[in-house]
Every structure is written in C-alpha cells, then in structure tokens.
Coordinates of C-alpha atoms in Angstrom, one line a residue:
X1 CA -195.1 -117.5 90.6
X2 CA -198.1 -117.5 93.0
X3 CA -200.2 -114.4 93.7
X4 CA -200.7 -113.2 97.2
X5 CA -203.5 -111.1 98.5
X6 CA -202.6 -107.6 99.8
X7 CA -203.6 -107.2 103.4
X8 CA -204.6 -103.6 103.9
X9 CA -204.2 -104.1 107.7
X10 CA -200.5 -103.8 107.2
X11 CA -201.0 -100.0 107.0
X12 CA -203.1 -98.4 109.8
X13 CA -206.3 -96.8 108.7
X14 CA -206.3 -93.0 108.9
X15 CA -207.7 -92.0 112.3
X16 CA -207.3 -95.4 113.8
X17 CA -205.2 -95.5 117.0
X18 CA -202.0 -97.6 116.7
X19 CA -198.9 -98.2 118.7
X20 CA -195.8 -99.8 117.2
X21 CA -193.2 -101.5 119.4
X22 CA -190.1 -101.1 117.3
X23 CA -187.0 -103.1 117.4
X24 CA -184.9 -102.4 120.5
X25 CA -188.0 -101.2 122.5
X26 CA -189.0 -97.8 121.1
X27 CA -192.7 -97.2 121.2
X28 CA -194.2 -95.2 118.3
X29 CA -197.6 -93.8 119.2
X30 CA -199.8 -92.2 116.5
X31 CA -201.9 -89.1 117.0
X32 CA -205.2 -90.9 117.6
X33 CA -203.6 -93.2 120.2
X34 CA -201.9 -90.3 121.9
X35 CA -205.3 -88.6 122.2
X36 CA -206.6 -91.6 124.3
X37 CA -204.4 -90.2 127.1
X38 CA -205.1 -86.6 126.3
X39 CA -201.7 -86.0 124.6
X40 CA -199.8 -86.6 127.9
X41 CA -196.1 -86.0 127.5
X42 CA -195.1 -87.7 130.8
X43 CA -196.3 -91.3 131.6
X44 CA -195.7 -94.2 133.9
X45 CA -195.3 -97.6 132.3
X46 CA -197.4 -100.5 133.8
X47 CA -197.7 -104.2 133.1
X48 CA -200.4 -106.7 133.8
X49 CA -198.5 -110.0 133.8
X50 CA -201.6 -112.2 133.8
X51 CA -203.2 -110.5 130.8
X52 CA -199.9 -109.5 129.1
X53 CA -201.2 -106.0 128.7
X54 CA -198.8 -103.0 129.0
X55 CA -200.2 -99.5 129.8
X56 CA -199.1 -95.9 129.7
X57 CA -200.7 -93.8 132.4
X58 CA -200.4 -90.0 132.4
X59 CA -198.2 -88.9 135.3
X60 CA -196.3 -86.0 136.8
X61 CA -192.5 -86.0 136.3
X62 CA -190.9 -88.4 138.8
X63 CA -188.0 -90.9 139.0
X64 CA -190.5 -93.6 137.8
X65 CA -192.0 -91.6 134.9
X66 CA -191.0 -91.4 131.3
X67 CA -191.0 -88.4 129.0
X68 CA -192.5 -88.8 125.5
X69 CA -190.9 -86.9 122.7
X70 CA -192.9 -84.0 121.4
X71 CA -195.3 -85.1 118.7
X72 CA -194.0 -84.7 115.1
X73 CA -195.8 -82.8 112.4
X74 CA -197.6 -86.1 111.6
X75 CA -198.7 -86.5 115.2
X76 CA -196.3 -89.4 116.0
X77 CA -194.7 -89.4 119.3
X78 CA -191.9 -91.7 120.6
X79 CA -191.0 -93.3 123.9
X80 CA -187.8 -95.3 124.6
X81 CA -188.9 -98.2 126.7
X82 CA -186.0 -100.6 126.3
X83 CA -185.5 -101.3 130.0
X84 CA -189.2 -102.0 130.4
X85 CA -189.3 -104.4 127.5
X86 CA -186.3 -106.2 128.9
X87 CA -187.7 -106.4 132.4
X88 CA -190.9 -108.0 131.2
X89 CA -189.4 -110.2 128.4
X90 CA -191.3 -108.4 125.7
X91 CA -190.1 -109.5 122.2
X92 CA -188.5 -106.7 120.3
X93 CA -186.7 -108.7 117.6
X94 CA -189.3 -107.5 115.0
X95 CA -191.4 -104.4 115.0
X96 CA -195.1 -105.0 115.7
X97 CA -198.1 -102.7 115.4
X98 CA -201.0 -103.0 117.8
X99 CA -204.4 -101.4 118.1
X100 CA -204.4 -99.9 121.6
X101 CA -207.4 -99.4 123.8
X102 CA -208.2 -97.0 126.7
X103 CA -208.8 -98.5 130.2
X104 CA -209.1 -96.4 133.4
X105 CA -207.5 -93.4 131.7
X106 CA -204.5 -95.5 130.5
X107 CA -203.4 -96.3 126.9
X108 CA -203.2 -100.1 126.9
X109 CA -201.6 -102.5 124.5
X110 CA -202.6 -106.2 124.6
X111 CA -199.4 -108.0 123.7
X112 CA -201.2 -111.3 123.5
X113 CA -203.8 -109.8 121.1
X114 CA -203.6 -109.3 117.3
X115 CA -200.7 -107.5 115.9
X116 CA -199.1 -106.8 112.5
X117 CA -195.4 -107.2 111.8
X118 CA -194.2 -104.0 110.2
X119 CA -191.1 -103.2 108.2
X120 CA -190.0 -99.6 107.8
X121 CA -188.4 -97.9 104.9
X122 CA -184.9 -98.5 106.3
X123 CA -185.3 -102.3 106.4
X124 CA -186.8 -102.2 102.9
X125 CA -183.9 -100.1 101.6
X126 CA -181.3 -102.4 103.2
X127 CA -182.9 -105.5 101.5
X128 CA -182.8 -103.7 98.2
X129 CA -179.1 -102.8 98.8
X130 CA -178.4 -106.5 99.6
X131 CA -180.1 -107.5 96.3
X132 CA -183.1 -109.1 97.9

C-alpha cells in the first residue's frame, strides 16, 4: 500500500474566507467571507461570463435579490442558488471550496481558479455504510 501526503488545504484555515458550492447549488459562506460583504443578508447574484467569476452584491429586497439564511453559531450562512447555477452551467455534481475575494464591494468567486473538492460527513458516512 502506498502512502499519500495529507493536503492541509482540504480544510480551510481558521479565519480564511471560503465559499463552498455544494451539490445541487447551495452556497455555504463562512464567517470571514461573509464579512467581505459586511454580513449582508440580502444579495444579488452576478456572473462575469468572460472571467467565469460569480459575485454576490449586497442589495435591498427585490424580485431579483436572494435572502441568505441567518448565520449559524459557527458563522456559516447558506444561500440556495440552484437556478443561478443551472442558468450559467456551473457544475454542481461535486462540492467545491473556493477562496473568494472582494471586488467593488462584492464577494467574488473565480470558478476558473483553484478549488478543493470537499466531502462532508454525510457522504463519508454513506461510504462507510456501503462498506467502502
């Protein structure tokens, strides 16, 4: 059996902004990333096709805006963006974690940039149940 090197990047460093695009188009935004948009609870979703960058821009409630779920005790907040992911053909077959950046007051995710495939506890448990 061959050894493999543990990649610490699979777990985000404490205090580092991260956004995970989960299977089926749910965005999971950690506390440091949410702070990049001042903890906004209503956003508009934008997409730059040429750069493959999606963005969340703080907004007032409107027919085009999305409400984020209140942050959990750990600071995580969620946003269902399934229709957005479908409209721009963003792959959601596996969950991927990105390091977002701030641009013009928006929380941006470079979908063409580096990302880490992530597996939650549920997928790990189902593999164990299946005898994997």
